[in-house]
XYZ file of C-alpha atoms in Angstrom:
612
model
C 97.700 -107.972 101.345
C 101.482 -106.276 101.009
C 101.043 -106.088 97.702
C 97.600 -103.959 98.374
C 99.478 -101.948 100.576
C 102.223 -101.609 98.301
C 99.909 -100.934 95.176
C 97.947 -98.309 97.224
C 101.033 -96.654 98.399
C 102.824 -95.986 94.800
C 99.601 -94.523 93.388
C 99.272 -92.253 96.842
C 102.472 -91.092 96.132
C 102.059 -90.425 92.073
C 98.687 -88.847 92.976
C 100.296 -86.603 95.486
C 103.501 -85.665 93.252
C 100.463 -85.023 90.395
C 98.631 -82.794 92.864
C 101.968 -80.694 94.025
C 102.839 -80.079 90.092
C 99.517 -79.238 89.412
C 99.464 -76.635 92.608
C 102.767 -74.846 91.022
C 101.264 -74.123 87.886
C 98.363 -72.784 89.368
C 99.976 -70.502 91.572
C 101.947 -69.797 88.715
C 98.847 -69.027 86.716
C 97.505 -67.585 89.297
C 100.521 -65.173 90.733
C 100.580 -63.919 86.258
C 96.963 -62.827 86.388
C 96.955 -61.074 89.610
C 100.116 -59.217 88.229
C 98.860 -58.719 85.262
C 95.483 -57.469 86.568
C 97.429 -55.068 89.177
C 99.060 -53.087 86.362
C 95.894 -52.844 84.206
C 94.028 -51.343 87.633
C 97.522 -48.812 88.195
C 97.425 -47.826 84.357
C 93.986 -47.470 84.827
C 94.165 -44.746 87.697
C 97.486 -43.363 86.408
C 96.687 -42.907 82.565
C 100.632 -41.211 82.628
C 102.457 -44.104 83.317
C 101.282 -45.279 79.185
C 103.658 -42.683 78.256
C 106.621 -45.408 78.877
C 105.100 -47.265 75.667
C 106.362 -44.320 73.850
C 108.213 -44.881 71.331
C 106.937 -47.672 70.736
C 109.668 -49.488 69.453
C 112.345 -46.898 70.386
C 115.207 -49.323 69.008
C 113.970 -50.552 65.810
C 112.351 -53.865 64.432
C 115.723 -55.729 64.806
C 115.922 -56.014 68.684
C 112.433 -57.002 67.875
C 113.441 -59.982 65.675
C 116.031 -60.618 68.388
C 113.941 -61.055 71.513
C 111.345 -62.850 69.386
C 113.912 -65.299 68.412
C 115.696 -65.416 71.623
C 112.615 -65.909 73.555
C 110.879 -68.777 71.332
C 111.976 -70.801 74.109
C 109.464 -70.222 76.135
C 106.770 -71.441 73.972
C 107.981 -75.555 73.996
C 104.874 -76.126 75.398
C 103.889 -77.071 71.940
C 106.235 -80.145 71.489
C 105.628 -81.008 74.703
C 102.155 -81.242 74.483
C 102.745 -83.243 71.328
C 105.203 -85.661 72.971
C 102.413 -86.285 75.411
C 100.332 -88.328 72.833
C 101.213 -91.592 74.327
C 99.818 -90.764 77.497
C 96.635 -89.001 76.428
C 93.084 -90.312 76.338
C 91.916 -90.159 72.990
C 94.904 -88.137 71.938
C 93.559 -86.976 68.886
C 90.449 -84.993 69.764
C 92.520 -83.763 72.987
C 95.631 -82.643 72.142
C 94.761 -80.028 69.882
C 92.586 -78.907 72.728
C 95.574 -78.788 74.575
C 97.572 -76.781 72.355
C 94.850 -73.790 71.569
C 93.905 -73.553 75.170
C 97.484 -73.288 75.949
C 98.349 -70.862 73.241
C 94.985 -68.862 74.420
C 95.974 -68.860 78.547
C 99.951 -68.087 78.051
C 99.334 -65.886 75.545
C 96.905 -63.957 77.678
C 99.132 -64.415 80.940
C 102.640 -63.071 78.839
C 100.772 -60.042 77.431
C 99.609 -59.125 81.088
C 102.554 -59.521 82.677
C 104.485 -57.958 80.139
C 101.968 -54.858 80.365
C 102.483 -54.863 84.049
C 106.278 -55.203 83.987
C 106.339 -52.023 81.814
C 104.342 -49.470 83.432
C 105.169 -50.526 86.706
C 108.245 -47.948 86.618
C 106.957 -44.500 86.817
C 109.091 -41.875 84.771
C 110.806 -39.439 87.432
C 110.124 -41.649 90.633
C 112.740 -42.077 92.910
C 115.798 -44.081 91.598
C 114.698 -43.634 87.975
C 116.456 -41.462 85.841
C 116.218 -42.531 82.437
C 113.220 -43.688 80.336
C 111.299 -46.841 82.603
C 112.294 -49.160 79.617
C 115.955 -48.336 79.545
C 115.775 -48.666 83.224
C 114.135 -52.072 83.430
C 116.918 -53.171 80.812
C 119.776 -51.809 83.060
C 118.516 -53.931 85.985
C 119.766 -56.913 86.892
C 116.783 -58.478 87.217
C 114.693 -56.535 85.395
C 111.404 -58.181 85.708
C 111.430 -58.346 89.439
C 112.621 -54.750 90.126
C 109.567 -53.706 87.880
C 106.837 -55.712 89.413
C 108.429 -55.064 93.020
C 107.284 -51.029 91.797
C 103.866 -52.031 90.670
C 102.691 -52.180 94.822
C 102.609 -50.015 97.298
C 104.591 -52.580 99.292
C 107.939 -53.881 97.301
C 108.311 -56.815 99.205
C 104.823 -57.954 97.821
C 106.214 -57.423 94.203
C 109.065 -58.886 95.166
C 107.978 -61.987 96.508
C 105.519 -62.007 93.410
C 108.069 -61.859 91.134
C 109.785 -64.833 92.650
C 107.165 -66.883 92.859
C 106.364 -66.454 89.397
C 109.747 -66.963 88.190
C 110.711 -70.081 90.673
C 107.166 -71.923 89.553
C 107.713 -71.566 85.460
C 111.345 -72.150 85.704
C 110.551 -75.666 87.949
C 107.019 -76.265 85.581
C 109.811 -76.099 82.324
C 112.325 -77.767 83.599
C 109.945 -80.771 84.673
C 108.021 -80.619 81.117
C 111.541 -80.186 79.351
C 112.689 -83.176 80.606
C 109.817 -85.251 80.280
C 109.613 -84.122 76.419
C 112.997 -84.740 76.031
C 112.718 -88.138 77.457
C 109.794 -89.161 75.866
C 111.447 -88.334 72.514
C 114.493 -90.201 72.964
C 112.570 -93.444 74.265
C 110.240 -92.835 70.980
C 113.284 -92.927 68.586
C 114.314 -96.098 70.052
C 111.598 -98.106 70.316
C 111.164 -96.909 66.856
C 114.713 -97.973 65.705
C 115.794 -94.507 65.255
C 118.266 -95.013 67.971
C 119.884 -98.145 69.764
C 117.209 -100.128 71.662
C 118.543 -99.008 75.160
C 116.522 -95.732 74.771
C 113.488 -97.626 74.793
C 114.441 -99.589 77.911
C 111.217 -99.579 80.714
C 112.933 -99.854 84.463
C 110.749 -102.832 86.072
C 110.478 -101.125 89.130
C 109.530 -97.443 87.943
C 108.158 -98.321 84.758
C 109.386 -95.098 83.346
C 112.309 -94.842 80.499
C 115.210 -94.751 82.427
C 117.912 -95.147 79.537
C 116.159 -92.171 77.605
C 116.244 -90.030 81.507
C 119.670 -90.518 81.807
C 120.810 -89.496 78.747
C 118.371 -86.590 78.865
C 120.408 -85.896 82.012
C 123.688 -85.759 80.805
C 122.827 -83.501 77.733
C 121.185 -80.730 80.378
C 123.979 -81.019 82.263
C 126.698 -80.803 79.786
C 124.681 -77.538 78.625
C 124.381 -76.064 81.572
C 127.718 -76.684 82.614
C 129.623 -75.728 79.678
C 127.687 -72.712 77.902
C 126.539 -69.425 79.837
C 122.661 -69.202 80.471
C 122.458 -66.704 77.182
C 124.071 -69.441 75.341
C 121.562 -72.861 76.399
C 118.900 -70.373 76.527
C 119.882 -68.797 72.582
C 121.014 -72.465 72.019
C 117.405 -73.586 72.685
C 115.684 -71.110 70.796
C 117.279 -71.952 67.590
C 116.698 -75.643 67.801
C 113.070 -74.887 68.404
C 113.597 -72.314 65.648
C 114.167 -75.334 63.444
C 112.275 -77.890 64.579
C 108.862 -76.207 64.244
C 110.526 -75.288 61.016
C 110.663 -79.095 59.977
C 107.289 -79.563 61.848
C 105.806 -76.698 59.273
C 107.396 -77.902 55.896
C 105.595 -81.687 56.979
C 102.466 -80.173 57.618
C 101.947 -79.170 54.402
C 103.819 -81.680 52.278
C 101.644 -84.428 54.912
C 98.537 -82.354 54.087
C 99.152 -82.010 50.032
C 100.438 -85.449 49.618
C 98.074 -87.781 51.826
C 95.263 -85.048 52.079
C 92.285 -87.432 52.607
C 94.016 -90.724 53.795
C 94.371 -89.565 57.389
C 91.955 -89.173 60.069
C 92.288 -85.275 61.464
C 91.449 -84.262 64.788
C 91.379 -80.646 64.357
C 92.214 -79.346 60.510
C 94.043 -75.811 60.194
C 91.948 -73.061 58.935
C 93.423 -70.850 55.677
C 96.029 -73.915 55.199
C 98.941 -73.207 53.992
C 99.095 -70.077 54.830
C 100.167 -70.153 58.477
C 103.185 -72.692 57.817
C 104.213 -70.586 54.694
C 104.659 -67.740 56.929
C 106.000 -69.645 59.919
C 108.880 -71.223 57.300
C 109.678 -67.690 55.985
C 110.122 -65.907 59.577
C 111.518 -68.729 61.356
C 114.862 -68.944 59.641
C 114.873 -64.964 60.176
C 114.316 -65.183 63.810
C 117.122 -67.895 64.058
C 119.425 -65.780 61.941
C 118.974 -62.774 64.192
C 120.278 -64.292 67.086
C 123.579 -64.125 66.212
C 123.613 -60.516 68.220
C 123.037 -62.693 71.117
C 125.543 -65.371 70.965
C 127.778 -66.814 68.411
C 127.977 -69.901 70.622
C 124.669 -70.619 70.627
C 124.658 -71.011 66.543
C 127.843 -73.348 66.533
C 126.025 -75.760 69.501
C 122.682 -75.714 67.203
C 124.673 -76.342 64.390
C 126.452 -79.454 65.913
C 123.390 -80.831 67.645
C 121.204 -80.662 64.381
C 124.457 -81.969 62.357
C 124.973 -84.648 65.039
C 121.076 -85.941 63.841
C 121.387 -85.661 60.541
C 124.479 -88.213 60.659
C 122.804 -90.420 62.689
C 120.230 -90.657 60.345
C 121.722 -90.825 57.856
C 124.513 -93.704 58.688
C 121.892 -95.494 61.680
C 118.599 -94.621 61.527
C 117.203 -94.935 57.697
C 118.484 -98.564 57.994
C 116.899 -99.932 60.617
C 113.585 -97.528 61.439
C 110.667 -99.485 61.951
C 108.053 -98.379 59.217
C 104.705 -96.702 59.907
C 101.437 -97.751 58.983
C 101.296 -94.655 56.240
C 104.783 -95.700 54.527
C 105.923 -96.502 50.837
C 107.986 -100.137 50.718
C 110.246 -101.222 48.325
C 110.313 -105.019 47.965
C 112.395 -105.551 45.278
C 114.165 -103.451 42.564
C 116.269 -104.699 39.996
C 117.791 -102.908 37.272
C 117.839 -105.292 34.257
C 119.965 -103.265 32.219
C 122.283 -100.463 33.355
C 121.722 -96.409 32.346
C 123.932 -93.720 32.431
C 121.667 -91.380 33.457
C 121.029 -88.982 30.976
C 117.959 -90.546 29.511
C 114.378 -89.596 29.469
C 112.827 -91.253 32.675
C 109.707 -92.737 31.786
C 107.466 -94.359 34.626
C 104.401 -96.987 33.746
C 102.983 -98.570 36.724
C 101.808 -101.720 35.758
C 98.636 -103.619 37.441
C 97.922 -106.564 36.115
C 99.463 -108.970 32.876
C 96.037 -108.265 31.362
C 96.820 -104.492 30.322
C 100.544 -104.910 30.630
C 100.869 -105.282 26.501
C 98.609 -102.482 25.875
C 100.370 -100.225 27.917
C 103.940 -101.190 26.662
C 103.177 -101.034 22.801
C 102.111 -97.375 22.850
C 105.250 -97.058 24.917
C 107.292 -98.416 22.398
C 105.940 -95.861 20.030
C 106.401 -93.117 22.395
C 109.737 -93.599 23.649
C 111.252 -95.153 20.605
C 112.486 -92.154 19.182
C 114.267 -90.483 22.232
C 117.175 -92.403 25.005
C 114.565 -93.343 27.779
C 115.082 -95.273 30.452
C 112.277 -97.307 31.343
C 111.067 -98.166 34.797
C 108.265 -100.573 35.220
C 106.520 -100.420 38.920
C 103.572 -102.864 40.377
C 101.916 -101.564 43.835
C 100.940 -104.295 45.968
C 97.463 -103.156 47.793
C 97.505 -103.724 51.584
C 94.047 -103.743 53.544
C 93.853 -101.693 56.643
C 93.336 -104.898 58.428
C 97.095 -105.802 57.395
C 99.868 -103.733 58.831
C 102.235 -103.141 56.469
C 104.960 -105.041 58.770
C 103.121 -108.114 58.241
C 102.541 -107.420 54.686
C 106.266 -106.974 53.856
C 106.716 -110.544 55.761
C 104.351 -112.072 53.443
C 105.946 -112.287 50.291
C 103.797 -114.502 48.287
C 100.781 -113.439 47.955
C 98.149 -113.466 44.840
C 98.914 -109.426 44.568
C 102.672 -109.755 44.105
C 102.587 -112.636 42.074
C 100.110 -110.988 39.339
C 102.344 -108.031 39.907
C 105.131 -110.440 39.088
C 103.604 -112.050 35.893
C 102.934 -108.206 34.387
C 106.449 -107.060 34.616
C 107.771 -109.733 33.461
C 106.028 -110.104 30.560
C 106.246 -106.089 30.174
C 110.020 -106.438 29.940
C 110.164 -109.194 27.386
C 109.050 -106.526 24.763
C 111.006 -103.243 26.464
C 114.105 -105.179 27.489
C 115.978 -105.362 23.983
C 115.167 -101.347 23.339
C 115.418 -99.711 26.415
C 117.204 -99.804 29.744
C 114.659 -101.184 32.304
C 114.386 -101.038 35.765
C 111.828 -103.176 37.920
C 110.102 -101.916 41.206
C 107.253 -103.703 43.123
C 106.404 -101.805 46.469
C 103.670 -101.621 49.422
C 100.935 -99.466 49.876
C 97.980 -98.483 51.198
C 97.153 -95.377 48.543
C 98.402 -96.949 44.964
C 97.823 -93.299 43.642
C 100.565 -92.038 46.356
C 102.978 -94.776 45.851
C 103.067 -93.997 42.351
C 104.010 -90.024 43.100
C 106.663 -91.028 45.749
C 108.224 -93.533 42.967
C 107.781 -90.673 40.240
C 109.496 -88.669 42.761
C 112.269 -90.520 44.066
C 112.961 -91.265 40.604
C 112.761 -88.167 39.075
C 110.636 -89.322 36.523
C 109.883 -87.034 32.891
C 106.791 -89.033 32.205
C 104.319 -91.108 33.560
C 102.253 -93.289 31.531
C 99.310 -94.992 32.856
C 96.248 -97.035 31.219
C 92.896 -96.152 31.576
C 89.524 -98.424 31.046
C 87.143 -95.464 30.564
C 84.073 -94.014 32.787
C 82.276 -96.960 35.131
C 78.541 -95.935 35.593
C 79.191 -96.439 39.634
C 82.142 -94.930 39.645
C 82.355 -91.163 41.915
C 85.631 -89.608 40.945
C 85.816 -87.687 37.267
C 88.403 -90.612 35.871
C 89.104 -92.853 38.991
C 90.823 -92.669 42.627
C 94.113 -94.115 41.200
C 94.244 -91.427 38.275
C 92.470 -88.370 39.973
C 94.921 -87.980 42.342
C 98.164 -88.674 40.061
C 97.115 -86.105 37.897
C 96.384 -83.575 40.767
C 99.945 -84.459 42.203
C 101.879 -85.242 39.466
C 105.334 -84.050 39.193
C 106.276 -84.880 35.846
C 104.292 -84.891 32.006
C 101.692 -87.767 31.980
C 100.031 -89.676 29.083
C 96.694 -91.563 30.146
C 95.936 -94.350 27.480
C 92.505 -95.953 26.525
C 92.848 -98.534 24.221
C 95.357 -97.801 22.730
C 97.966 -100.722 22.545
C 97.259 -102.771 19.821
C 95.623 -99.937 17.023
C 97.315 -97.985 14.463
C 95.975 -95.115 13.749
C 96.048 -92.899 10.850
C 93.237 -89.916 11.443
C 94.194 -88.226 14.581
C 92.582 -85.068 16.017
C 94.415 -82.830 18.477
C 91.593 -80.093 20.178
C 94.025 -77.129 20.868
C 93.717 -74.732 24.125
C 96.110 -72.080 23.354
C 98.561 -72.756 26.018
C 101.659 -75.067 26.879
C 99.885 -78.377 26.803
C 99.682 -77.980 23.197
C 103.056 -78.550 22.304
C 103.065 -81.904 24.560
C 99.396 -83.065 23.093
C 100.771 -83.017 18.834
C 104.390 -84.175 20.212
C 102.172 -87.335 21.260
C 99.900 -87.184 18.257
C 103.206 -87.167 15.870
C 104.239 -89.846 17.858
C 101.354 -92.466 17.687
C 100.202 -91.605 14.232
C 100.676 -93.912 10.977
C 103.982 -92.352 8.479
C 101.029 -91.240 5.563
C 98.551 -90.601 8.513
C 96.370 -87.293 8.770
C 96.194 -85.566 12.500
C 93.853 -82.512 12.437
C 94.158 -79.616 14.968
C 90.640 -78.649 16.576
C 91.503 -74.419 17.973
C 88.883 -73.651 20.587
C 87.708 -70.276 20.822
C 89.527 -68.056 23.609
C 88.506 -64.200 24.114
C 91.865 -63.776 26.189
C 94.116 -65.247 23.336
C 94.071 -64.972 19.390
C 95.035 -67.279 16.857
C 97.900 -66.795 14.947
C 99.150 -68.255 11.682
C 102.713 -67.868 13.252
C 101.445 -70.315 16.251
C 99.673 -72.895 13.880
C 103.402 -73.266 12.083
C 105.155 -73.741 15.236
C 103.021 -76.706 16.129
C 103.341 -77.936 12.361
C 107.273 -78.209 13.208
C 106.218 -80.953 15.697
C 104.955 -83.099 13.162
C 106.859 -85.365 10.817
C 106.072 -85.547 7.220
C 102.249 -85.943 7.420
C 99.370 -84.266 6.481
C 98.570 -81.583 8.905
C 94.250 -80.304 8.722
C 93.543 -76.968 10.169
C 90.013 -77.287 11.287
C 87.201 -74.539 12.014
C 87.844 -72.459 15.507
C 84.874 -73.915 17.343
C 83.018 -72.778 21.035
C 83.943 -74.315 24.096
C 80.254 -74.552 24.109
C 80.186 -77.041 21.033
C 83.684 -78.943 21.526
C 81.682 -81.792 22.121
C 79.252 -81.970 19.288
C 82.107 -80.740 17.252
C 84.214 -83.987 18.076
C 80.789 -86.388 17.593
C 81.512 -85.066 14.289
C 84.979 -86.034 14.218
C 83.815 -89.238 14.921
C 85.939 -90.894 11.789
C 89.122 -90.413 13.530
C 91.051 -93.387 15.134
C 92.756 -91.489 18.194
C 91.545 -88.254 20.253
C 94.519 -86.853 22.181
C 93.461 -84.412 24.525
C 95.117 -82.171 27.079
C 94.564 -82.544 31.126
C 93.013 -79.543 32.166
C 93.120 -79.164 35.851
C 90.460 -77.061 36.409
C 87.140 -76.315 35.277
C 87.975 -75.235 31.544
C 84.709 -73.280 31.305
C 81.800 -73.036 34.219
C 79.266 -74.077 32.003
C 80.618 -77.551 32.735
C 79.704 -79.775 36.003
C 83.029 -81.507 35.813
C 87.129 -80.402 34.215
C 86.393 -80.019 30.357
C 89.091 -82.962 29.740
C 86.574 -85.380 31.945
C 83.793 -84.437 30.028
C 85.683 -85.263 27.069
C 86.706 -88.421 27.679
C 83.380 -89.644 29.170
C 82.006 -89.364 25.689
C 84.631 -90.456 23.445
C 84.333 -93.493 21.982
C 86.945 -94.501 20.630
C 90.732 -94.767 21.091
C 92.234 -91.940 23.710
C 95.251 -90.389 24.998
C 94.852 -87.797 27.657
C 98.451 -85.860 28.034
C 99.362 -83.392 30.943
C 102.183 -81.439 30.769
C 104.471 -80.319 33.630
C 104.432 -76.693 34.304
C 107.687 -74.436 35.301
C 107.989 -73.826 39.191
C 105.460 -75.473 40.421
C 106.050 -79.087 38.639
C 109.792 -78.679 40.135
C 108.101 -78.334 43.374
C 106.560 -81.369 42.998
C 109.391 -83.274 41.964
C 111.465 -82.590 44.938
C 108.706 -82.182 47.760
């Protein structure tokens, strides 16, 4: 019976401290509108008073950037909504709700209030001598002399004004700290931060460790900087954070577009966060007019992270269900670095020879260092905690087996390195590795079209060629042929030069490799090109074939039929619209024979690729 009573009491009390928090932001809300509303209905009656919008921006688009920046404070909601997800009911369907209906009612509630605040102050009434924004600027409290104006009784405004201020300052504080707490007892139940953070008191069941040292950073703020400072101080972190928050988005979005389950999925992506990551860093910048203090106290807050990440947190951060882990990694024989880093992820012992034959014919002529990874599939039904605990599996010994026997071959000609990692996308883990690595090429083996299958060449290889930051070379039995008669179709562009580097590479000393020009309205053939490709070749026999249609490349290569090896460039794109799939896929479906599809790395955007 106590414990009833005692049950029944602590949820009276939570329900009641619910219900008073809830009755401050609606009189917040509600104290906004009818502000807002009164100065509509006096702008309305007194069309003059819109004269104190002009100029319009009377001090130029740098104060601008400068109270934008300084007052990006005020829109935390955001990352406190987001910090929320623990509590929420079905988090992912409701807290984008949360955040557009927020953005939609503060939004509304600042412009009104804003609109209010500034033709509240009539040019020429009593006590104003100067333009009404000037005036509200000189003020000490600018916002409540203004709305204190906006009534025929001042005291109304006045107490207005207060109440407004005294509910969103109290509303903030509360949400700031619960954010802020929330965060901090994330990190270290997540290892990101000692254990303590994530301490539960047994009698409140809140986070107390995380509170209290939410407590002392407030108060150290507030006590040590002026309010311009914490508040400039704020804005800048925020500045940054939704910077980082921005960058992820899209490099989340690119990199694991289809793995993840989205509750609400941005519209015009990337645009926004391109934007957002260009004017952010401006709007930071700018508020050095405000306080120089407030850049050094960012500075050493976001440098105090980074350490701790660095030295604490990368070491002992519990993974997440979507990571990348490296079992084991040996380097069999040390590299200096310079060499050309060649990637061939390696499935099974069955293809393992294949693959590492044409690699020895590819690489043999050039200092490459080769690195030999195996991705260990884990099921959904298998976090990837539990997977890394189970380290004997029949995955990872078949891994294993390959690169072991791969090495026996590449060990006495190359520096080799061995990597076998977890993962739930093998087509991701392979990009992070290329990645991490900064790998030059990737070579991968291919079995050719399956009659059930629904991507153009496979899940695994469809998405490392759409995310691939480095030259690739796709192989189709390949590995234990020589070949003498080798055809090279030619597209007129930079994948050219990559395709009859390969095609020199795998051909036979007295072999014969003939180059297949496809028609292109937008480019012309030159005699000057043709003998810049024949430099590529070494000492064979080099066949000039007819220009052909894109309409007829593929009854022009049934023709071709005679040849040993078709090496073909990776278009990404449809080549021509005539064509239900990428001209490349088409290509290869009907191929026969032996095949090497090649993709080389463009410029800019491959660098891009590499490092994000």
């Amino acid at each position: 019976m106590a414990h009833k009573k005692q049950v029944t009491y602590e949820l009276s009390r939570e329900l009641s401290l619910f219900h008073l928090i809830m009755m401050g932001v609606g009189m917040m809300i509600g104290a906004g509108v009818f502000i807002g509303l009164t100065g509509v209905y006096v702008a309305a009656t007194d069309p003059q008073r819109f004269m104190n919008f002009s100029p319009f921006i009377a001090s130029g688009w740098d104060k601008i950037l400068v109270s934008m920046g300084f007052l990006y404070v005020a829109f935390e909601g955001y990352e406190v909504i987001a910090q929320a997800g623990d509590e929420a009911i079905n988090p992912r369907q409701n807290l984008p709700k949360a955040m557009l209906y927020s953005v939609v009612i503060v939004g509304v509630i600042y412009v009104l209030v804003s609109f209010a605040a500034v033709i509240a102050v009539k040019q020429g009434s009593p006590g104003v001598d100067t333009d009404p924004w000037l005036w509200i600027g000189n003020q000490k409290n600018g916002f409540g002399a203004a709305v204190s104006r906006l009534f025929p009784w001042q005291a109304l405004g006045s107490f207005l004004a207060t109440l407004a201020v005294i509910f969103a300052s109290t509303s903030a504080l509360n949400a700031t700290i619960y954010s802020a707490t929330r965060a901090s007892y994330a990190l270290g139940r997540d290892r990101m931060l000692p254990k303590v953070f994530a301490a539960i008191s047994k009698k409140r069941r809140t986070p107390h460790a995380a509170l209290l040292f939410t407590a002392i950073v407030i108060l150290l703020n507030v006590i040590l900087l002026p309010t311009e400072g914490v508040a400039a101080s704020a804005s800048i972190m925020f500045l940054f954070l939704f910077l980082i928050v921005n960058l992820c988005a899209i490099k989340i979005r690119l990199n694991m577009g289809n793995e993840l389950h989205y509750g609400y999925l941005m519209p015009f992506f990337p645009v926004f966060p391109i934007i957002a990551v260009i004017l952010q860093p401006i709007l930071a910048f700018e508020l050095r007019h405000i306080s120089y203090i407030s850049w050094i106290t960012a500075g050493l807050w976001i440098g105090l992270g980074i350490l701790i990440y660095v030295f604490y947190s990368r070491f002992r951060v519990t993974p997440t269900e979507d990571e990348i882990l490296v079992l084991e990694e040996k380097e069999e024989v040390p590299a200096d670095g310079t060499e050309y880093q060649v990637i061939i992820p390696i499935a099974n012992p069955k293809n393992a020879l294949s693959i590492v034959r044409t690699t020895i014919k590819l690489c043999s002529q050039r200092e490459s260092q080769i690195k030999l990874l195996h991705m260990v599939p884990v099921p959904d039904q298998i976090s990837l905690y539990d997977a890394e605990k189970q380290s004997i599996d029949e995955h990872l010994l078949e891994g294993k087996e390959a690169l072991v026997e791969a090495m026996l071959y590449l060990l006495p000609r190359f520096p080799i390195t061995t990597t076998i990692r977890h993962c739930r996308n093998i087509g991701r883990g392979i990009i992070s590795a290329a990645r991490e690595k900064k790998t030059d090429l990737i070579i991968m083996g291919w079995h050719g079209k399956k009659r059930d299958h629904s991507f153009s060449m496979g899940s695994i290889l469809d998405y490392v060629i759409s995310r691939s930051p480095s030259d690739i070379a796709i192989l189709k039995d390949c590995g234990t042929k020589s070949f003498h008669k080798i055809v090279v179709p030619l597209f007129l562009n930079q994948s050219d030069d990559f395709a009859v580097d390969v095609a020199n590479r795998l051909c036979e000393p007295a072999g014969i490799i003939s180059f297949l020009p496809l028609e292109n309205k937008n480019k012309t053939i030159t005699k000057k090109y043709f003998s810049e490709l024949r430099t590529k070749v070494d000492d064979k026999k080099v066949k000039i074939l007819k220009p052909v249609s894109p309409y007829k490349i593929i009854p022009a290569l049934k023709s071709l039929k005679d040849n040993d090896l078709l090496v073909l460039s990776i278009l990404n794109q449809k080549y021509f619209s005539h064509l239900k799939a990428p001209l490349h896929v088409t290509i290869a479906h009907t191929w026969e024979k032996s095949l090497a599809l090649v993709y080389k790395s463009k410029g800019f955007i491959s660098w891009t690729k590499k490092w994000f």
